[in-house]
Amino acid sequence: MHNNIKLNIGILANGSLKKDLKNAIALFIVEMKKGNRLTQLPTATDNIVRKTQSLSMTTKKYRHANIVDVFESNKIGPETIHQVTAYFENGRDPFVGLDKYYLQKKFVEKNFQYVHPIEVKIGERLT
């Protein structure tokens, strides 16, 4: 009976869910920059994003191992386990396209209500 289970493991292929995830990650980056005053330090931001990206991938591997353990302990067939393993191995890194400062800025400008900064010299008035 378990061998006949068909999994919908392509859930992130759905454009809406993919976009929601990308928006959530972009918002995380924006809030992290704002909260830590990193707006002028792309290198620091890039380093934090890389560390978070690494943590995300490690967590993904851990979740995969746990799922396989549960499937094996419940005698779910190897075909299903293979499908799940393929999903985890082929799954895209959600930080792709947001892992560099210029990509983050481009994405935020395109997808959020971004207000471009203006330069004002001290001692002068805005007109």
Short mmCIF file of C-alpha atoms in Angstrom, two decimals:
data_model
loop_
_atom_site.label_atom_id
_atom_site.label_comp_id
_atom_site.label_asym_id
_atom_site.label_seq_id
_atom_site.Cartn_x
_atom_site.Cartn_y
_atom_site.Cartn_z
CA MET A 1 0.00 0.00 0.00
CA HIS A 2 2.77 2.47 0.89
CA ASN A 3 4.53 1.88 -2.44
CA ASN A 4 1.54 3.38 -4.24
CA ILE A 5 1.84 6.72 -2.46
CA LYS A 6 2.32 9.55 -4.93
CA LEU A 7 4.00 12.57 -3.43
CA ASN A 8 3.57 16.12 -4.58
CA ILE A 9 7.19 17.03 -3.97
CA GLY A 10 7.27 19.74 -6.61
CA ILE A 11 5.44 22.22 -4.38
CA LEU A 12 8.11 24.90 -4.81
CA ALA A 13 7.70 24.64 -8.56
CA ASN A 14 4.47 26.56 -8.03
CA GLY A 15 5.36 30.11 -9.07
CA SER A 16 3.36 31.71 -6.27
CA LEU A 17 5.06 29.76 -3.49
CA LYS A 18 8.48 30.38 -5.03
CA LYS A 19 7.77 34.12 -5.17
CA ASP A 20 6.45 34.13 -1.60
CA LEU A 21 9.64 32.45 -0.39
CA LYS A 22 11.85 34.86 -2.34
CA ASN A 23 9.89 37.83 -0.96
CA ALA A 24 10.21 36.48 2.60
CA ILE A 25 13.96 36.07 2.21
CA ALA A 26 14.33 39.55 0.70
CA LEU A 27 12.30 41.02 3.57
CA PHE A 28 14.50 39.13 6.06
CA ILE A 29 17.60 40.67 4.45
CA VAL A 30 16.11 44.19 4.44
CA GLU A 31 15.07 43.92 8.10
CA MET A 32 18.43 42.44 9.08
CA LYS A 33 20.24 45.33 7.39
CA LYS A 34 17.98 47.92 8.99
CA GLY A 35 18.10 46.35 12.45
CA ASN A 36 21.88 46.10 12.39
CA ARG A 37 22.60 49.29 10.45
CA LEU A 38 24.28 47.43 7.60
CA THR A 39 22.84 49.42 4.70
CA GLN A 40 26.22 50.82 3.66
CA LEU A 41 28.19 47.61 4.15
CA PRO A 42 27.47 45.16 1.32
CA THR A 43 30.36 42.92 2.35
CA ALA A 44 28.97 42.44 5.87
CA THR A 45 25.51 41.79 4.46
CA ASP A 46 26.87 39.30 1.92
CA ASN A 47 28.73 37.46 4.70
CA ILE A 48 25.62 37.24 6.88
CA VAL A 49 23.54 36.02 3.93
CA ARG A 50 26.17 33.35 3.12
CA LYS A 51 26.17 32.14 6.75
CA THR A 52 22.36 32.06 6.79
CA GLN A 53 22.39 30.26 3.44
CA SER A 54 24.76 27.65 4.86
CA LEU A 55 22.56 27.20 7.92
CA SER A 56 19.52 26.80 5.67
CA MET A 57 21.22 24.08 3.63
CA THR A 58 22.36 22.24 6.77
CA THR A 59 18.82 22.39 8.13
CA LYS A 60 17.52 21.02 4.82
CA LYS A 61 19.90 18.04 5.07
CA TYR A 62 18.79 17.43 8.66
CA ARG A 63 15.08 17.52 7.69
CA HIS A 64 15.76 15.14 4.81
CA ALA A 65 17.51 12.64 7.11
CA ASN A 66 14.62 12.81 9.59
CA ILE A 67 12.03 12.22 6.88
CA VAL A 68 13.93 9.24 5.49
CA ASP A 69 14.21 7.79 9.02
CA VAL A 70 10.45 8.11 9.54
CA PHE A 71 9.72 6.54 6.15
CA GLU A 72 12.10 3.63 6.79
CA SER A 73 10.75 3.00 10.30
CA ASN A 74 7.21 2.89 8.87
CA LYS A 75 8.30 0.55 6.06
CA ILE A 76 7.48 3.01 3.32
CA GLY A 77 8.90 1.75 0.04
CA PRO A 78 12.27 2.67 -1.43
CA GLU A 79 10.64 4.29 -4.47
CA THR A 80 9.01 6.91 -2.27
CA ILE A 81 12.22 7.41 -0.30
CA HIS A 82 14.05 7.87 -3.61
CA GLN A 83 11.50 10.54 -4.69
CA VAL A 84 11.96 12.42 -1.43
CA THR A 85 15.74 12.16 -1.64
CA ALA A 86 15.67 13.47 -5.22
CA TYR A 87 13.51 16.40 -4.09
CA PHE A 88 15.96 17.36 -1.35
CA GLU A 89 19.04 16.87 -3.52
CA ASN A 90 17.62 18.80 -6.49
CA GLY A 91 15.86 21.50 -4.50
CA ARG A 92 17.03 24.98 -5.24
CA ASP A 93 18.74 27.09 -2.67
CA PRO A 94 16.17 29.75 -1.72
CA PHE A 95 18.91 32.39 -1.43
CA VAL A 96 19.89 32.11 -5.10
CA GLY A 97 19.41 35.51 -6.65
CA LEU A 98 19.67 37.25 -3.28
CA ASP A 99 23.15 36.20 -2.24
CA LYS A 100 24.92 39.38 -3.35
CA TYR A 101 24.27 42.97 -2.38
CA TYR A 102 23.53 44.20 -5.91
CA LEU A 103 21.05 41.31 -6.46
CA GLN A 104 19.31 42.12 -3.18
CA LYS A 105 19.03 45.79 -4.11
CA LYS A 106 17.72 44.96 -7.60
CA PHE A 107 15.10 42.55 -6.21
CA VAL A 108 13.93 44.97 -3.50
CA GLU A 109 13.66 47.86 -5.95
CA LYS A 110 11.60 45.73 -8.33
CA ASN A 111 9.32 43.93 -5.83
CA PHE A 112 8.83 46.32 -2.90
CA GLN A 113 7.91 49.97 -2.56
CA TYR A 114 11.52 51.09 -2.55
CA VAL A 115 12.27 54.75 -1.95
CA HIS A 116 15.58 55.77 -3.47
CA PRO A 117 17.78 57.78 -1.11
CA ILE A 118 18.62 61.35 -2.00
CA GLU A 119 21.78 63.15 -1.08
CA VAL A 120 21.42 66.35 0.90
CA LYS A 121 24.46 68.37 1.82
CA ILE A 122 24.49 69.54 5.39
CA GLY A 123 23.66 73.20 5.63
CA GLU A 124 21.59 73.27 2.44
CA ARG A 125 17.83 73.24 2.09
CA LEU A 126 15.75 70.90 0.02
CA THR A 127 13.76 72.69 -2.67
#
